[in-house]
Amino acid sequence: MTRTDTTNAARRAARRVLVPATAVTLLLAGCGADVADDDGDAANTVTVGRCGEEVEYRRPERAVVYEAGSADKMFALGLTDAVHGYVMPPANPPVEESPWAEEYARVEMLSDDLLNRELVVDARADLVVAGWQSGFSDERGITPEILDGLGIQSFMHSETCYNYPGHPMEVAPFEGLYTDLERMGAIFGVEERAAEVIDGLRERVAAVAEQAPEGPPPRVFLYDSGTDQPFTSGNQAPPHEIIDVAGGENIFSGLTDRWTSVGWEAVVEADPEVIVILDYGDQPAEEKIAFLKSFPALSEVTAIREDNFHILDYNEAISGPRIVDGAEGFGAYLRTFRSGGPAD
């Protein structure tokens, strides 16, 4: 989810290839993947679900990944050698701040702009990893269908499938993360590593939920940006589930959408007790907080009066392993909030 791509559109995909008639398929439990194997070139062919479709992949060796969420998934699975390069638009925090900073240093940065077809072709990519409405785009001419025609495979984040035309799939963000890691594990032949990573992430999320403070969940508003209208998270984007797992209640939990604009009146009526600020781009979180505090319509909102703000890093809010970091951080904040201790 870059702010730019959220208003554009982006797409996911995966290159289809034919399985020889002599192939033998092996069902991989959990991710619904079929591996084709024979004595020829199909030994590394696998069928994996993608947003309601079944798509066949050859094992990639020159992946191009868009944004940190895509790169982080590859790095978490130990697939750095299969990543040819990454595209990192300005909204992302510096890769040097990433838990996988060493992996980023081993991979070429291809662009600090948005994903486009020419870049992928020039890179001789055999796989593109991105999201629908974050990377793939009809407007910029880089879609799964277009890449299929170029012989380039593509993989789309399951969490972003909600808006994918023709083949939508609704999946909770954390389950989407686990699904992606499982499917990537199948595509690259690292199923055991994927299972270990997923188990570790599930345990961490369960620990956050178990430590959620008792009592009524505090009302929480996720503020991305916007002055005339606030841009926020509906119940199909990671911040919603981060808030829920940590023990809060997203004031727009009834909004079945990913990222969308709402009215200030709705925010005032909901009277959030905590405001989560999404930190990215050229507007620091401190400036966003200053705007909210100075906005007359919000002067009586509880979170404003009591100065209850929590900052969520950009990469803790898009599909990738760091959404678990986001849940842990907000969980710690809510425990302190409920105990009456000092805020962030």
CSV table of C-alpha atoms in Angstrom, one decimal:
chain,number,residue,atom,x,y,z
A,1,MET,CA,0.0,0.0,0.0
A,2,THR,CA,1.8,3.1,-1.1
A,3,ARG,CA,-0.4,6.2,-0.9
A,4,THR,CA,0.1,6.7,-4.6
A,5,ASP,CA,-0.7,3.1,-5.6
A,6,THR,CA,-3.7,3.0,-3.2
A,7,THR,CA,-5.4,5.5,-5.5
A,8,ASN,CA,-4.1,3.9,-8.6
A,9,ALA,CA,-4.4,0.2,-8.9
A,10,ALA,CA,-2.0,-2.6,-8.8
A,11,ARG,CA,-2.1,-6.2,-9.7
A,12,ARG,CA,-0.9,-9.5,-8.9
A,13,ALA,CA,0.0,-12.4,-11.1
A,14,ALA,CA,1.7,-15.6,-11.8
A,15,ARG,CA,2.9,-16.9,-15.2
A,16,ARG,CA,1.0,-20.0,-16.4
A,17,VAL,CA,3.1,-22.8,-17.8
A,18,LEU,CA,2.0,-26.2,-19.2
A,19,VAL,CA,2.6,-29.4,-17.1
A,20,PRO,CA,3.8,-32.3,-19.2
A,21,ALA,CA,1.4,-35.2,-19.5
A,22,THR,CA,4.0,-37.5,-17.8
A,23,ALA,CA,4.2,-35.2,-14.7
A,24,VAL,CA,3.3,-36.6,-11.3
A,25,THR,CA,1.7,-34.2,-8.9
A,26,LEU,CA,2.2,-34.1,-5.1
A,27,LEU,CA,-0.3,-32.2,-3.0
A,28,LEU,CA,1.3,-29.9,-0.5
A,29,ALA,CA,-1.0,-29.7,2.5
A,30,GLY,CA,-2.2,-26.4,3.7
A,31,CYS,CA,-1.3,-24.2,0.7
A,32,GLY,CA,-3.0,-26.2,-2.0
A,33,ALA,CA,0.1,-26.5,-4.2
A,34,ASP,CA,0.7,-29.3,-6.7
A,35,VAL,CA,4.4,-30.0,-7.6
A,36,ALA,CA,5.0,-31.4,-11.1
A,37,ASP,CA,8.0,-33.7,-11.4
A,38,ASP,CA,9.5,-35.7,-14.2
A,39,ASP,CA,13.0,-36.3,-15.8
A,40,GLY,CA,12.9,-33.0,-17.8
A,41,ASP,CA,12.5,-29.3,-17.2
A,42,ALA,CA,9.2,-29.6,-15.2
A,43,ALA,CA,11.0,-30.8,-12.1
A,44,ASN,CA,10.6,-27.4,-10.6
A,45,THR,CA,7.1,-26.7,-11.6
A,46,VAL,CA,4.4,-26.1,-8.9
A,47,THR,CA,0.8,-25.1,-9.0
A,48,VAL,CA,-0.2,-22.6,-6.4
A,49,GLY,CA,-3.4,-20.7,-5.6
A,50,ARG,CA,-3.5,-17.0,-6.4
A,51,CYS,CA,-6.6,-14.9,-5.6
A,52,GLY,CA,-9.0,-17.7,-6.4
A,53,GLU,CA,-7.0,-19.0,-9.4
A,54,GLU,CA,-4.7,-21.9,-9.7
A,55,VAL,CA,-1.5,-20.8,-11.4
A,56,GLU,CA,1.6,-22.8,-12.4
A,57,TYR,CA,5.1,-21.6,-11.6
A,58,ARG,CA,8.6,-22.5,-12.6
A,59,ARG,CA,11.1,-22.0,-9.9
A,60,PRO,CA,12.3,-18.4,-10.2
A,61,GLU,CA,15.9,-17.2,-10.1
A,62,ARG,CA,15.7,-13.5,-10.9
A,63,ALA,CA,12.8,-12.1,-8.8
A,64,VAL,CA,12.0,-8.4,-8.8
A,65,VAL,CA,10.2,-7.4,-5.6
A,66,TYR,CA,8.2,-4.2,-5.0
A,67,GLU,CA,8.3,-2.5,-1.6
A,68,ALA,CA,9.5,-3.9,1.7
A,69,GLY,CA,6.6,-6.2,2.3
A,70,SER,CA,7.6,-8.3,-0.8
A,71,ALA,CA,11.3,-8.2,-0.1
A,72,ASP,CA,10.8,-9.0,3.5
A,73,LYS,CA,8.9,-12.2,2.7
A,74,MET,CA,11.6,-13.4,0.4
A,75,PHE,CA,14.4,-12.6,2.9
A,76,ALA,CA,12.5,-14.2,5.8
A,77,LEU,CA,12.4,-17.4,3.8
A,78,GLY,CA,16.1,-17.3,3.1
A,79,LEU,CA,15.6,-16.5,-0.6
A,80,THR,CA,18.0,-13.6,-0.9
A,81,ASP,CA,19.9,-15.3,-3.7
A,82,ALA,CA,16.8,-15.6,-5.8
A,83,VAL,CA,16.1,-11.8,-5.6
A,84,HIS,CA,17.6,-9.9,-8.5
A,85,GLY,CA,16.5,-6.5,-7.3
A,86,TYR,CA,14.0,-4.4,-5.5
A,87,VAL,CA,11.9,-1.3,-6.2
A,88,MET,CA,11.4,0.9,-3.2
A,89,PRO,CA,9.3,4.1,-3.6
A,90,PRO,CA,10.0,7.1,-1.4
A,91,ALA,CA,7.2,6.3,1.1
A,92,ASN,CA,9.1,3.4,2.5
A,93,PRO,CA,11.5,4.0,5.4
A,94,PRO,CA,15.2,3.5,4.6
A,95,VAL,CA,16.1,-0.2,4.0
A,96,GLU,CA,19.0,0.3,6.4
A,97,GLU,CA,16.5,0.4,9.2
A,98,SER,CA,15.1,-3.0,8.2
A,99,PRO,CA,15.6,-6.2,10.3
A,100,TRP,CA,16.9,-7.5,6.9
A,101,ALA,CA,19.3,-4.7,6.2
A,102,GLU,CA,22.1,-7.1,5.4
A,103,GLU,CA,20.0,-8.9,2.9
A,104,TYR,CA,19.0,-5.6,1.2
A,105,ALA,CA,22.7,-4.7,0.9
A,106,ARG,CA,23.2,-7.9,-1.1
A,107,VAL,CA,20.5,-7.0,-3.6
A,108,GLU,CA,20.4,-4.3,-6.3
A,109,MET,CA,18.0,-1.4,-5.8
A,110,LEU,CA,16.4,-1.1,-9.3
A,111,SER,CA,14.3,2.1,-8.7
A,112,ASP,CA,13.0,4.5,-6.1
A,113,ASP,CA,9.9,5.0,-8.1
A,114,LEU,CA,6.8,2.9,-8.8
A,115,LEU,CA,6.9,-0.5,-10.5
A,116,ASN,CA,6.7,-0.5,-14.3
A,117,ARG,CA,6.9,-2.9,-17.2
A,118,GLU,CA,10.1,-1.5,-18.7
A,119,LEU,CA,12.0,-1.9,-15.5
A,120,VAL,CA,10.9,-5.5,-15.1
A,121,VAL,CA,11.8,-6.4,-18.7
A,122,ASP,CA,15.2,-4.7,-18.5
A,123,ALA,CA,15.9,-6.6,-15.3
A,124,ARG,CA,15.2,-9.9,-17.1
A,125,ALA,CA,12.9,-10.8,-14.2
A,126,ASP,CA,11.4,-14.3,-14.1
A,127,LEU,CA,9.1,-13.3,-11.2
A,128,VAL,CA,7.6,-10.1,-9.9
A,129,VAL,CA,6.2,-9.9,-6.4
A,130,ALA,CA,3.9,-7.1,-5.5
A,131,GLY,CA,0.3,-6.4,-4.5
A,132,TRP,CA,-2.9,-5.4,-6.2
A,133,GLN,CA,-3.2,-1.7,-5.8
A,134,SER,CA,0.4,-1.6,-4.6
A,135,GLY,CA,2.8,-2.3,-7.5
A,136,PHE,CA,0.7,-3.8,-10.3
A,137,SER,CA,-1.3,-1.2,-12.2
A,138,ASP,CA,-3.6,-1.0,-15.2
A,139,GLU,CA,-2.7,2.7,-15.6
A,140,ARG,CA,1.1,2.0,-15.7
A,141,GLY,CA,0.6,-1.1,-17.9
A,142,ILE,CA,2.0,-3.7,-15.5
A,143,THR,CA,-0.6,-6.4,-14.7
A,144,PRO,CA,-0.5,-10.2,-14.3
A,145,GLU,CA,-2.0,-10.6,-17.8
A,146,ILE,CA,0.5,-8.3,-19.4
A,147,LEU,CA,3.4,-10.1,-17.7
A,148,ASP,CA,2.0,-13.4,-18.7
A,149,GLY,CA,2.2,-12.3,-22.3
A,150,LEU,CA,5.8,-11.4,-21.8
A,151,GLY,CA,6.7,-14.7,-20.2
A,152,ILE,CA,7.2,-13.2,-16.8
A,153,GLN,CA,5.7,-14.9,-13.7
A,154,SER,CA,4.1,-12.8,-11.0
A,155,PHE,CA,2.9,-13.3,-7.4
A,156,MET,CA,0.4,-11.2,-5.6
A,157,HIS,CA,0.0,-10.7,-1.9
A,158,SER,CA,-3.2,-12.5,-0.8
A,159,GLU,CA,-4.3,-9.7,1.5
A,160,THR,CA,-4.6,-7.4,-1.5
A,161,CYS,CA,-6.8,-9.9,-3.4
A,162,TYR,CA,-9.9,-8.3,-2.0
A,163,ASN,CA,-10.0,-5.7,-4.8
A,164,TYR,CA,-8.7,-7.9,-7.6
A,165,PRO,CA,-11.2,-7.8,-10.5
A,166,GLY,CA,-12.6,-11.1,-11.6
A,167,HIS,CA,-10.9,-13.2,-8.9
A,168,PRO,CA,-11.4,-11.5,-5.5
A,169,MET,CA,-10.5,-13.4,-2.4
A,170,GLU,CA,-11.2,-12.1,1.1
A,171,VAL,CA,-8.6,-13.2,3.7
A,172,ALA,CA,-7.6,-11.7,7.0
A,173,PRO,CA,-4.2,-9.9,6.8
A,174,PHE,CA,-2.3,-12.2,9.1
A,175,GLU,CA,-3.7,-15.3,7.4
A,176,GLY,CA,-2.8,-13.6,4.1
A,177,LEU,CA,0.8,-13.3,5.3
A,178,TYR,CA,0.9,-16.9,6.4
A,179,THR,CA,-0.6,-18.0,3.1
A,180,ASP,CA,1.9,-16.0,1.1
A,181,LEU,CA,4.8,-17.5,2.9
A,182,GLU,CA,3.5,-21.0,2.5
A,183,ARG,CA,2.9,-20.5,-1.2
A,184,MET,CA,6.3,-18.9,-1.7
A,185,GLY,CA,7.8,-21.8,0.1
A,186,ALA,CA,6.2,-24.1,-2.4
A,187,ILE,CA,7.3,-22.1,-5.4
A,188,PHE,CA,10.9,-22.0,-4.3
A,189,GLY,CA,11.1,-25.4,-2.8
A,190,VAL,CA,11.7,-24.3,0.8
A,191,GLU,CA,8.5,-25.6,2.4
A,192,GLU,CA,10.1,-26.6,5.7
A,193,ARG,CA,11.7,-23.2,6.1
A,194,ALA,CA,8.3,-21.6,5.4
A,195,ALA,CA,6.6,-23.8,7.9
A,196,GLU,CA,9.1,-22.8,10.6
A,197,VAL,CA,8.7,-19.1,9.8
A,198,ILE,CA,5.0,-19.3,9.9
A,199,ASP,CA,4.9,-21.2,13.2
A,200,GLY,CA,7.1,-18.5,14.7
A,201,LEU,CA,4.9,-15.7,13.5
A,202,ARG,CA,1.8,-17.4,14.7
A,203,GLU,CA,3.3,-17.9,18.1
A,204,ARG,CA,4.2,-14.3,18.4
A,205,VAL,CA,0.7,-13.1,17.3
A,206,ALA,CA,-0.9,-15.5,19.8
A,207,ALA,CA,1.3,-14.1,22.6
A,208,VAL,CA,0.1,-10.6,21.8
A,209,ALA,CA,-3.5,-11.7,21.9
A,210,GLU,CA,-3.0,-13.5,25.2
A,211,GLN,CA,-1.5,-10.4,26.7
A,212,ALA,CA,-4.3,-8.1,25.6
A,213,PRO,CA,-5.5,-5.9,28.5
A,214,GLU,CA,-8.8,-6.9,30.2
A,215,GLY,CA,-11.9,-4.8,30.0
A,216,PRO,CA,-13.7,-3.1,27.2
A,217,PRO,CA,-11.4,-2.6,24.2
A,218,PRO,CA,-10.3,1.0,23.7
A,219,ARG,CA,-11.7,2.7,20.6
A,220,VAL,CA,-8.9,3.2,18.1
A,221,PHE,CA,-8.6,5.4,15.0
A,222,LEU,CA,-5.9,4.7,12.4
A,223,TYR,CA,-4.9,8.0,10.7
A,224,ASP,CA,-2.9,7.6,7.5
A,225,SER,CA,-3.2,11.1,6.1
A,226,GLY,CA,-5.7,13.7,4.8
A,227,THR,CA,-7.0,17.0,5.9
A,228,ASP,CA,-10.4,17.5,4.0
A,229,GLN,CA,-11.1,13.8,4.7
A,230,PRO,CA,-9.0,11.4,6.7
A,231,PHE,CA,-7.6,8.3,5.0
A,232,THR,CA,-7.8,5.2,7.1
A,233,SER,CA,-7.9,1.4,7.3
A,234,GLY,CA,-11.1,-0.6,6.9
A,235,ASN,CA,-11.3,-4.2,8.0
A,236,GLN,CA,-9.4,-5.7,5.1
A,237,ALA,CA,-6.0,-4.0,5.8
A,238,PRO,CA,-3.3,-5.0,8.3
A,239,PRO,CA,-3.9,-2.1,10.8
A,240,HIS,CA,-7.4,-3.4,11.5
A,241,GLU,CA,-6.1,-6.8,12.6
A,242,ILE,CA,-3.2,-5.3,14.4
A,243,ILE,CA,-5.6,-3.2,16.5
A,244,ASP,CA,-7.9,-6.2,17.1
A,245,VAL,CA,-5.1,-8.6,18.1
A,246,ALA,CA,-3.6,-6.1,20.5
A,247,GLY,CA,-6.9,-5.7,22.3
A,248,GLY,CA,-8.3,-2.5,20.7
A,249,GLU,CA,-11.4,-1.8,18.5
A,250,ASN,CA,-11.0,-0.1,15.2
A,251,ILE,CA,-13.7,2.5,15.0
A,252,PHE,CA,-14.1,1.6,11.3
A,253,SER,CA,-14.2,-2.1,11.9
A,254,GLY,CA,-17.5,-2.3,10.1
A,255,LEU,CA,-16.1,-0.8,6.9
A,256,THR,CA,-15.4,-3.6,4.5
A,257,ASP,CA,-12.6,-2.1,2.5
A,258,ARG,CA,-8.8,-1.9,2.6
A,259,TRP,CA,-7.7,1.7,2.6
A,260,THR,CA,-10.3,4.4,2.2
A,261,SER,CA,-11.4,8.0,3.0
A,262,VAL,CA,-14.1,8.7,5.6
A,263,GLY,CA,-15.6,11.8,7.0
A,264,TRP,CA,-14.3,13.7,10.1
A,265,GLU,CA,-17.9,13.6,11.4
A,266,ALA,CA,-17.7,9.8,11.7
A,267,VAL,CA,-14.4,10.1,13.6
A,268,VAL,CA,-15.8,12.6,16.1
A,269,GLU,CA,-18.9,10.5,16.6
A,270,ALA,CA,-16.9,7.4,17.3
A,271,ASP,CA,-14.8,9.4,19.8
A,272,PRO,CA,-11.6,7.3,19.6
A,273,GLU,CA,-9.6,6.9,22.8
A,274,VAL,CA,-6.3,6.2,20.9
A,275,ILE,CA,-5.1,7.4,17.6
A,276,VAL,CA,-2.6,5.4,15.6
A,277,ILE,CA,-0.5,7.4,13.3
A,278,LEU,CA,0.9,5.8,10.1
A,279,ASP,CA,4.4,7.1,9.7
A,280,TYR,CA,5.8,7.3,6.1
A,281,GLY,CA,6.7,9.6,3.3
A,282,ASP,CA,7.7,13.3,3.5
A,283,GLN,CA,5.2,14.1,6.3
A,284,PRO,CA,6.6,13.0,9.7
A,285,ALA,CA,4.3,11.5,12.2
A,286,GLU,CA,4.9,14.5,14.5
A,287,GLU,CA,3.4,16.8,11.8
A,288,LYS,CA,0.3,14.6,11.5
A,289,ILE,CA,-0.1,14.7,15.3
A,290,ALA,CA,0.3,18.5,15.3
A,291,PHE,CA,-2.4,18.8,12.6
A,292,LEU,CA,-4.9,16.6,14.5
A,293,LYS,CA,-4.3,18.5,17.7
A,294,SER,CA,-4.9,21.8,15.9
A,295,PHE,CA,-8.0,20.7,14.0
A,296,PRO,CA,-11.0,22.4,15.8
A,297,ALA,CA,-13.4,19.6,14.9
A,298,LEU,CA,-11.4,17.1,16.9
A,299,SER,CA,-10.8,19.2,20.0
A,300,GLU,CA,-13.3,17.2,22.2
A,301,VAL,CA,-12.2,13.8,21.0
A,302,THR,CA,-10.8,11.8,23.9
A,303,ALA,CA,-7.5,10.8,22.2
A,304,ILE,CA,-6.8,14.4,21.4
A,305,ARG,CA,-7.7,15.7,24.9
A,306,GLU,CA,-5.6,13.0,26.6
A,307,ASP,CA,-2.7,13.0,24.0
A,308,ASN,CA,-3.0,9.3,23.3
A,309,PHE,CA,-1.0,8.6,20.1
A,310,HIS,CA,0.8,5.6,18.9
A,311,ILE,CA,3.1,5.6,15.8
A,312,LEU,CA,2.9,2.7,13.4
A,313,ASP,CA,5.8,2.3,11.0
A,314,TYR,CA,4.8,2.1,7.3
A,315,ASN,CA,6.2,-1.4,6.9
A,316,GLU,CA,4.2,-2.5,10.0
A,317,ALA,CA,1.1,-1.7,8.1
A,318,ILE,CA,1.6,-3.4,4.7
A,319,SER,CA,1.5,-7.1,3.9
A,320,GLY,CA,4.8,-8.5,5.2
A,321,PRO,CA,6.4,-10.1,8.3
A,322,ARG,CA,6.7,-6.7,10.0
A,323,ILE,CA,2.9,-6.5,10.7
A,324,VAL,CA,3.7,-8.9,13.6
A,325,ASP,CA,6.2,-6.3,14.9
A,326,GLY,CA,3.3,-3.8,14.6
A,327,ALA,CA,1.0,-6.0,16.6
A,328,GLU,CA,3.6,-6.5,19.3
A,329,GLY,CA,4.4,-2.7,19.5
A,330,PHE,CA,0.7,-1.7,19.7
A,331,GLY,CA,0.0,-4.5,22.2
A,332,ALA,CA,2.7,-3.1,24.5
A,333,TYR,CA,1.2,0.4,24.1
A,334,LEU,CA,-2.3,-0.7,25.0
A,335,ARG,CA,-1.1,-2.6,28.1
A,336,THR,CA,0.6,0.6,29.2
A,337,PHE,CA,-2.4,2.7,28.2
A,338,ARG,CA,-4.8,0.5,30.3
A,339,SER,CA,-2.4,0.5,33.3
A,340,GLY,CA,-2.3,4.3,33.3
A,341,GLY,CA,1.5,4.4,32.6
A,342,PRO,CA,3.2,6.9,30.3
A,343,ALA,CA,2.3,6.7,26.6
A,344,ASP,CA,4.6,6.4,23.6
